[in-house]
């Protein structure tokens, strides 16, 4: 299988962003989740939001995607309002970091047709880490499910135990647990595994490259182009 991973500022390709948002919505609805803060469209025209998509080689199909959404005076991170329903200290925590210094790794999804290739959990995570340092932010935050916690820690995240119940919340609905995450050193990624750190550094240094990965479903050729509009 062959897939392309591309990144761009949200306003530079609104049409693709809408296709990404529709794919995210469909996956959420398949799991019975109809309202989630990261699924709103207030980021579409935000120049500080970077969209990362995985698509077919011909560009006809979006297999997955995510966003690196920088916190600014005009747009909070989705996880702020989500966590505030349970722990309002999230606002003060992020205020201390400051606008334009922190972003959220959010809106992550992959379609069922590519499940098992690692697209949603591994490759998009590596790409988000690489882009976050490329655009100059200091911290990357996020919320993850129990299934993706170990993978998130492999790429450099720590559990943010200052919030919620040692970092955990019921989100996006009762019965589903989310863990709050933070990466505090995006340049050196001290908490990433050596293998993941090397791959993320490689993407930073060579944002246009083609590699072959091997997952549970077999070989996946990935064509990266992550600095076209950054």
PDB file of C-alpha atoms in Angstrom:
ATOM      1  CA  UNK A   1       0.000   0.000   0.000  1.00  0.00           C
ATOM      2  CA  UNK A   2       1.131   3.572  -0.759  1.00  0.00           C
ATOM      3  CA  UNK A   3       0.056   6.686   1.173  1.00  0.00           C
ATOM      4  CA  UNK A   4       1.031  10.353   1.204  1.00  0.00           C
ATOM      5  CA  UNK A   5       1.391  12.470   4.331  1.00  0.00           C
ATOM      6  CA  UNK A   6       1.060  16.198   3.734  1.00  0.00           C
ATOM      7  CA  UNK A   7       0.920  19.227   6.019  1.00  0.00           C
ATOM      8  CA  UNK A   8      -0.313  22.759   5.455  1.00  0.00           C
ATOM      9  CA  UNK A   9      -1.720  25.800   7.236  1.00  0.00           C
ATOM     10  CA  UNK A  10      -5.484  25.368   7.543  1.00  0.00           C
ATOM     11  CA  UNK A  11      -6.539  28.470   5.530  1.00  0.00           C
ATOM     12  CA  UNK A  12      -4.291  27.520   2.605  1.00  0.00           C
ATOM     13  CA  UNK A  13      -6.470  24.560   1.592  1.00  0.00           C
ATOM     14  CA  UNK A  14      -9.938  24.877   3.088  1.00  0.00           C
ATOM     15  CA  UNK A  15     -11.389  22.298   0.696  1.00  0.00           C
ATOM     16  CA  UNK A  16      -9.023  19.573   1.920  1.00  0.00           C
ATOM     17  CA  UNK A  17      -9.570  20.708   5.513  1.00  0.00           C
ATOM     18  CA  UNK A  18     -13.317  20.200   5.108  1.00  0.00           C
ATOM     19  CA  UNK A  19     -12.721  16.705   3.718  1.00  0.00           C
ATOM     20  CA  UNK A  20     -10.486  15.961   6.705  1.00  0.00           C
ATOM     21  CA  UNK A  21     -13.113  17.318   9.125  1.00  0.00           C
ATOM     22  CA  UNK A  22     -15.809  15.175   7.497  1.00  0.00           C
ATOM     23  CA  UNK A  23     -13.653  12.055   7.837  1.00  0.00           C
ATOM     24  CA  UNK A  24     -13.034  12.851  11.502  1.00  0.00           C
ATOM     25  CA  UNK A  25     -16.758  13.322  12.116  1.00  0.00           C
ATOM     26  CA  UNK A  26     -17.657  10.004  10.502  1.00  0.00           C
ATOM     27  CA  UNK A  27     -15.162   8.084  12.615  1.00  0.00           C
ATOM     28  CA  UNK A  28     -16.433   9.713  15.812  1.00  0.00           C
ATOM     29  CA  UNK A  29     -20.037   8.930  14.916  1.00  0.00           C
ATOM     30  CA  UNK A  30     -19.086   5.312  14.256  1.00  0.00           C
ATOM     31  CA  UNK A  31     -18.057   5.135  17.924  1.00  0.00           C
ATOM     32  CA  UNK A  32     -21.233   6.842  19.084  1.00  0.00           C
ATOM     33  CA  UNK A  33     -19.586  10.214  19.756  1.00  0.00           C
ATOM     34  CA  UNK A  34     -21.563  13.093  18.266  1.00  0.00           C
ATOM     35  CA  UNK A  35     -20.134  16.142  20.028  1.00  0.00           C
ATOM     36  CA  UNK A  36     -16.439  16.624  20.743  1.00  0.00           C
ATOM     37  CA  UNK A  37     -14.585  19.926  21.071  1.00  0.00           C
ATOM     38  CA  UNK A  38     -11.842  19.002  18.598  1.00  0.00           C
ATOM     39  CA  UNK A  39     -14.482  18.369  15.902  1.00  0.00           C
ATOM     40  CA  UNK A  40     -15.684  21.970  15.684  1.00  0.00           C
ATOM     41  CA  UNK A  41     -14.634  23.969  12.621  1.00  0.00           C
ATOM     42  CA  UNK A  42     -13.488  27.227  14.246  1.00  0.00           C
ATOM     43  CA  UNK A  43      -9.903  26.469  13.154  1.00  0.00           C
ATOM     44  CA  UNK A  44     -10.595  26.396   9.392  1.00  0.00           C
ATOM     45  CA  UNK A  45      -9.351  29.926   8.748  1.00  0.00           C
ATOM     46  CA  UNK A  46      -6.789  30.041  11.547  1.00  0.00           C
ATOM     47  CA  UNK A  47      -3.236  30.602  10.211  1.00  0.00           C
ATOM     48  CA  UNK A  48      -1.811  29.047  13.378  1.00  0.00           C
ATOM     49  CA  UNK A  49      -3.473  25.681  12.793  1.00  0.00           C
ATOM     50  CA  UNK A  50      -1.530  23.074  10.824  1.00  0.00           C
ATOM     51  CA  UNK A  51      -3.446  20.204   9.246  1.00  0.00           C
ATOM     52  CA  UNK A  52      -1.717  16.891   8.576  1.00  0.00           C
ATOM     53  CA  UNK A  53      -3.473  14.446   6.277  1.00  0.00           C
ATOM     54  CA  UNK A  54      -2.821  10.936   5.050  1.00  0.00           C
ATOM     55  CA  UNK A  55      -4.225  10.361   1.611  1.00  0.00           C
ATOM     56  CA  UNK A  56      -4.056   7.916  -1.274  1.00  0.00           C
ATOM     57  CA  UNK A  57      -1.304   8.371  -3.828  1.00  0.00           C
ATOM     58  CA  UNK A  58      -3.754   9.931  -6.293  1.00  0.00           C
ATOM     59  CA  UNK A  59      -5.155  12.272  -3.628  1.00  0.00           C
ATOM     60  CA  UNK A  60      -8.690  10.966  -4.069  1.00  0.00           C
ATOM     61  CA  UNK A  61      -9.102   9.406  -0.607  1.00  0.00           C
ATOM     62  CA  UNK A  62      -8.210  10.735   2.840  1.00  0.00           C
ATOM     63  CA  UNK A  63      -7.189   7.852   5.069  1.00  0.00           C
ATOM     64  CA  UNK A  64      -6.643   9.886   8.215  1.00  0.00           C
ATOM     65  CA  UNK A  65      -5.452  13.126   9.673  1.00  0.00           C
ATOM     66  CA  UNK A  66      -4.734  15.316  12.668  1.00  0.00           C
ATOM     67  CA  UNK A  67      -4.036  18.944  13.584  1.00  0.00           C
ATOM     68  CA  UNK A  68      -1.383  20.876  15.430  1.00  0.00           C
ATOM     69  CA  UNK A  69      -3.509  23.752  16.699  1.00  0.00           C
ATOM     70  CA  UNK A  70      -1.482  26.591  18.227  1.00  0.00           C
ATOM     71  CA  UNK A  71      -3.104  28.424  21.107  1.00  0.00           C
ATOM     72  CA  UNK A  72      -3.567  32.122  20.355  1.00  0.00           C
ATOM     73  CA  UNK A  73      -5.526  35.091  21.659  1.00  0.00           C
ATOM     74  CA  UNK A  74      -8.203  34.291  19.086  1.00  0.00           C
ATOM     75  CA  UNK A  75      -8.428  30.524  19.468  1.00  0.00           C
ATOM     76  CA  UNK A  76      -8.032  28.289  22.495  1.00  0.00           C
ATOM     77  CA  UNK A  77      -6.985  24.672  22.176  1.00  0.00           C
ATOM     78  CA  UNK A  78      -9.932  22.220  21.991  1.00  0.00           C
ATOM     79  CA  UNK A  79      -8.798  20.352  25.108  1.00  0.00           C
ATOM     80  CA  UNK A  80      -9.135  23.496  27.245  1.00  0.00           C
ATOM     81  CA  UNK A  81     -12.922  23.608  27.120  1.00  0.00           C
ATOM     82  CA  UNK A  82     -13.133  19.814  27.211  1.00  0.00           C
ATOM     83  CA  UNK A  83     -11.060  19.509  30.389  1.00  0.00           C
ATOM     84  CA  UNK A  84     -12.610  22.602  32.000  1.00  0.00           C
ATOM     85  CA  UNK A  85     -15.905  20.740  32.346  1.00  0.00           C
ATOM     86  CA  UNK A  86     -14.109  18.619  34.952  1.00  0.00           C
ATOM     87  CA  UNK A  87     -11.076  20.681  35.963  1.00  0.00           C
ATOM     88  CA  UNK A  88     -11.143  24.442  35.383  1.00  0.00           C
ATOM     89  CA  UNK A  89      -7.479  24.773  36.359  1.00  0.00           C
ATOM     90  CA  UNK A  90      -6.616  23.917  32.740  1.00  0.00           C
ATOM     91  CA  UNK A  91      -7.172  27.570  31.787  1.00  0.00           C
ATOM     92  CA  UNK A  92      -4.701  28.911  34.330  1.00  0.00           C
ATOM     93  CA  UNK A  93      -2.198  26.188  33.477  1.00  0.00           C
ATOM     94  CA  UNK A  94      -2.194  27.116  29.796  1.00  0.00           C
ATOM     95  CA  UNK A  95      -2.296  30.869  30.492  1.00  0.00           C
ATOM     96  CA  UNK A  96       1.020  30.537  32.325  1.00  0.00           C
ATOM     97  CA  UNK A  97       2.585  28.916  29.253  1.00  0.00           C
ATOM     98  CA  UNK A  98       1.286  31.752  27.070  1.00  0.00           C
ATOM     99  CA  UNK A  99      -0.248  32.215  23.637  1.00  0.00           C
ATOM    100  CA  UNK A 100       1.775  30.979  20.646  1.00  0.00           C
ATOM    101  CA  UNK A 101       3.994  28.903  22.957  1.00  0.00           C
ATOM    102  CA  UNK A 102       1.784  25.816  23.106  1.00  0.00           C
ATOM    103  CA  UNK A 103      -0.291  23.774  20.672  1.00  0.00           C
ATOM    104  CA  UNK A 104      -2.567  20.773  20.848  1.00  0.00           C
ATOM    105  CA  UNK A 105      -2.154  17.544  18.908  1.00  0.00           C
ATOM    106  CA  UNK A 106      -5.860  17.038  18.206  1.00  0.00           C
ATOM    107  CA  UNK A 107      -8.513  15.795  15.804  1.00  0.00           C
ATOM    108  CA  UNK A 108      -6.648  12.535  15.190  1.00  0.00           C
ATOM    109  CA  UNK A 109      -8.368   9.812  13.205  1.00  0.00           C
ATOM    110  CA  UNK A 110      -7.824   7.098  10.653  1.00  0.00           C
ATOM    111  CA  UNK A 111     -10.392   5.313   8.522  1.00  0.00           C
ATOM    112  CA  UNK A 112     -11.251   1.676   9.095  1.00  0.00           C
ATOM    113  CA  UNK A 113      -9.899   0.721   5.674  1.00  0.00           C
ATOM    114  CA  UNK A 114      -6.340   1.452   6.828  1.00  0.00           C
ATOM    115  CA  UNK A 115      -6.664   0.166  10.407  1.00  0.00           C
ATOM    116  CA  UNK A 116      -3.626  -1.882  11.373  1.00  0.00           C
ATOM    117  CA  UNK A 117      -1.096   0.042   9.308  1.00  0.00           C
ATOM    118  CA  UNK A 118      -0.229   2.417  12.159  1.00  0.00           C
ATOM    119  CA  UNK A 119      -1.362   5.506  10.285  1.00  0.00           C
ATOM    120  CA  UNK A 120      -3.431   7.100  13.021  1.00  0.00           C
ATOM    121  CA  UNK A 121      -1.351   6.120  16.005  1.00  0.00           C
ATOM    122  CA  UNK A 122       2.277   6.167  14.882  1.00  0.00           C
ATOM    123  CA  UNK A 123       2.992   8.044  11.652  1.00  0.00           C
ATOM    124  CA  UNK A 124       0.726  11.007  12.274  1.00  0.00           C
ATOM    125  CA  UNK A 125       2.134  11.303  15.791  1.00  0.00           C
ATOM    126  CA  UNK A 126       5.708  11.394  14.521  1.00  0.00           C
ATOM    127  CA  UNK A 127       4.755  13.986  11.930  1.00  0.00           C
ATOM    128  CA  UNK A 128       3.009  16.188  14.504  1.00  0.00           C
ATOM    129  CA  UNK A 129       6.083  16.105  16.739  1.00  0.00           C
ATOM    130  CA  UNK A 130       8.340  17.051  13.835  1.00  0.00           C
ATOM    131  CA  UNK A 131       6.109  19.915  12.674  1.00  0.00           C
ATOM    132  CA  UNK A 132       5.678  21.286  16.201  1.00  0.00           C
ATOM    133  CA  UNK A 133       9.392  21.965  16.525  1.00  0.00           C
ATOM    134  CA  UNK A 134       9.576  23.254  12.925  1.00  0.00           C
ATOM    135  CA  UNK A 135       6.976  25.975  13.604  1.00  0.00           C
ATOM    136  CA  UNK A 136       8.678  27.105  16.807  1.00  0.00           C
ATOM    137  CA  UNK A 137       6.253  26.251  19.598  1.00  0.00           C
ATOM    138  CA  UNK A 138       7.638  25.220  22.994  1.00  0.00           C
ATOM    139  CA  UNK A 139       5.066  22.719  24.253  1.00  0.00           C
ATOM    140  CA  UNK A 140       2.733  20.218  22.615  1.00  0.00           C
ATOM    141  CA  UNK A 141      -0.292  18.956  24.533  1.00  0.00           C
ATOM    142  CA  UNK A 142      -2.997  16.443  23.786  1.00  0.00           C
ATOM    143  CA  UNK A 143      -5.605  13.967  24.975  1.00  0.00           C
ATOM    144  CA  UNK A 144      -5.307  10.290  24.140  1.00  0.00           C
ATOM    145  CA  UNK A 145      -7.283   7.098  24.601  1.00  0.00           C
ATOM    146  CA  UNK A 146      -5.967   4.157  26.670  1.00  0.00           C
ATOM    147  CA  UNK A 147      -5.147   2.348  23.407  1.00  0.00           C
ATOM    148  CA  UNK A 148      -2.828   5.078  22.165  1.00  0.00           C
ATOM    149  CA  UNK A 149      -1.213   6.031  25.496  1.00  0.00           C
ATOM    150  CA  UNK A 150       1.844   3.793  25.128  1.00  0.00           C
ATOM    151  CA  UNK A 151       2.423   4.952  21.555  1.00  0.00           C
ATOM    152  CA  UNK A 152       2.051   8.602  22.639  1.00  0.00           C
ATOM    153  CA  UNK A 153       4.711   8.081  25.287  1.00  0.00           C
ATOM    154  CA  UNK A 154       7.008   6.438  22.755  1.00  0.00           C
ATOM    155  CA  UNK A 155       7.001   9.576  20.582  1.00  0.00           C
ATOM    156  CA  UNK A 156       7.867  11.859  23.514  1.00  0.00           C
ATOM    157  CA  UNK A 157       4.738  12.702  25.505  1.00  0.00           C
ATOM    158  CA  UNK A 158       4.493  12.587  29.305  1.00  0.00           C
ATOM    159  CA  UNK A 159       1.253  12.178  31.260  1.00  0.00           C
ATOM    160  CA  UNK A 160       0.225  15.593  32.592  1.00  0.00           C
ATOM    161  CA  UNK A 161      -0.627  14.506  36.123  1.00  0.00           C
ATOM    162  CA  UNK A 162      -1.352  18.090  37.300  1.00  0.00           C
ATOM    163  CA  UNK A 163      -4.815  17.931  35.729  1.00  0.00           C
ATOM    164  CA  UNK A 164      -7.868  15.766  36.383  1.00  0.00           C
ATOM    165  CA  UNK A 165      -7.399  12.509  38.266  1.00  0.00           C
ATOM    166  CA  UNK A 166      -3.626  12.169  37.829  1.00  0.00           C
ATOM    167  CA  UNK A 167      -4.096  13.171  34.212  1.00  0.00           C
ATOM    168  CA  UNK A 168      -7.227  11.154  33.373  1.00  0.00           C
ATOM    169  CA  UNK A 169     -10.780  12.252  32.542  1.00  0.00           C
ATOM    170  CA  UNK A 170     -14.004  10.849  31.203  1.00  0.00           C
ATOM    171  CA  UNK A 171     -13.911  12.188  27.640  1.00  0.00           C
ATOM    172  CA  UNK A 172     -15.452  12.517  25.059  1.00  0.00           C
ATOM    173  CA  UNK A 173     -18.332  10.837  26.865  1.00  0.00           C
ATOM    174  CA  UNK A 174     -19.037   8.990  30.108  1.00  0.00           C
ATOM    175  CA  UNK A 175     -17.316   5.615  30.121  1.00  0.00           C
ATOM    176  CA  UNK A 176     -14.495   6.635  27.777  1.00  0.00           C
ATOM    177  CA  UNK A 177     -11.236   7.610  29.468  1.00  0.00           C
ATOM    178  CA  UNK A 178      -8.820  10.194  28.094  1.00  0.00           C
ATOM    179  CA  UNK A 179      -5.350  10.985  29.415  1.00  0.00           C
ATOM    180  CA  UNK A 180      -3.849  14.475  29.230  1.00  0.00           C
ATOM    181  CA  UNK A 181      -0.377  14.631  27.719  1.00  0.00           C
ATOM    182  CA  UNK A 182       2.434  17.142  27.346  1.00  0.00           C
ATOM    183  CA  UNK A 183       5.791  17.264  25.569  1.00  0.00           C
ATOM    184  CA  UNK A 184       7.912  19.994  27.175  1.00  0.00           C
ATOM    185  CA  UNK A 185      11.074  19.799  25.065  1.00  0.00           C
ATOM    186  CA  UNK A 186      10.188  19.507  21.380  1.00  0.00           C
ATOM    187  CA  UNK A 187      13.756  20.074  20.231  1.00  0.00           C
ATOM    188  CA  UNK A 188      15.395  17.191  22.104  1.00  0.00           C
ATOM    189  CA  UNK A 189      12.403  14.924  22.896  1.00  0.00           C
ATOM    190  CA  UNK A 190      14.082  13.399  25.953  1.00  0.00           C
ATOM    191  CA  UNK A 191      11.151  11.086  26.736  1.00  0.00           C
ATOM    192  CA  UNK A 192      10.865   9.570  23.257  1.00  0.00           C
ATOM    193  CA  UNK A 193      12.361   6.156  22.601  1.00  0.00           C
ATOM    194  CA  UNK A 194      15.662   6.272  20.692  1.00  0.00           C
ATOM    195  CA  UNK A 195      14.038   4.730  17.609  1.00  0.00           C
ATOM    196  CA  UNK A 196      11.146   7.203  17.536  1.00  0.00           C
ATOM    197  CA  UNK A 197      13.426  10.161  18.261  1.00  0.00           C
ATOM    198  CA  UNK A 198      15.601   9.231  15.294  1.00  0.00           C
ATOM    199  CA  UNK A 199      12.596   9.002  12.960  1.00  0.00           C
ATOM    200  CA  UNK A 200      11.180  12.343  14.149  1.00  0.00           C
ATOM    201  CA  UNK A 201      14.562  14.044  13.760  1.00  0.00           C
ATOM    202  CA  UNK A 202      14.794  12.577  10.250  1.00  0.00           C
ATOM    203  CA  UNK A 203      11.446  14.160   9.309  1.00  0.00           C
ATOM    204  CA  UNK A 204      12.577  17.524  10.672  1.00  0.00           C
ATOM    205  CA  UNK A 205      15.776  17.413   8.647  1.00  0.00           C
ATOM    206  CA  UNK A 206      14.233  15.893   5.503  1.00  0.00           C
ATOM    207  CA  UNK A 207      10.538  16.888   5.368  1.00  0.00           C
ATOM    208  CA  UNK A 208      10.245  15.462   1.854  1.00  0.00           C
ATOM    209  CA  UNK A 209      11.135  11.785   1.878  1.00  0.00           C
ATOM    210  CA  UNK A 210       9.752   8.353   1.038  1.00  0.00           C
ATOM    211  CA  UNK A 211      10.090   5.441   3.434  1.00  0.00           C
ATOM    212  CA  UNK A 212       8.703   1.921   3.718  1.00  0.00           C
ATOM    213  CA  UNK A 213       7.260   0.858   7.077  1.00  0.00           C
ATOM    214  CA  UNK A 214       6.050  -2.581   8.141  1.00  0.00           C
ATOM    215  CA  UNK A 215       2.978  -3.024  10.345  1.00  0.00           C
ATOM    216  CA  UNK A 216       0.482  -5.709  11.271  1.00  0.00           C
ATOM    217  CA  UNK A 217      -1.127  -5.506   7.833  1.00  0.00           C
ATOM    218  CA  UNK A 218       2.090  -5.528   5.845  1.00  0.00           C
ATOM    219  CA  UNK A 219       4.299  -3.011   4.082  1.00  0.00           C
ATOM    220  CA  UNK A 220       3.277   0.632   3.783  1.00  0.00           C
ATOM    221  CA  UNK A 221       5.147   3.070   1.549  1.00  0.00           C
ATOM    222  CA  UNK A 222       4.797   6.622   2.878  1.00  0.00           C
ATOM    223  CA  UNK A 223       5.540   9.679   0.758  1.00  0.00           C
ATOM    224  CA  UNK A 224       6.134  12.609   3.125  1.00  0.00           C
ATOM    225  CA  UNK A 225       5.762  16.241   2.081  1.00  0.00           C
ATOM    226  CA  UNK A 226       5.317  18.183   5.305  1.00  0.00           C
ATOM    227  CA  UNK A 227       6.815  21.608   4.688  1.00  0.00           C
ATOM    228  CA  UNK A 228       5.104  22.800   1.503  1.00  0.00           C
ATOM    229  CA  UNK A 229       3.115  25.556   3.205  1.00  0.00           C
ATOM    230  CA  UNK A 230       4.811  25.802   6.590  1.00  0.00           C
TER     231      UNK A 230
END
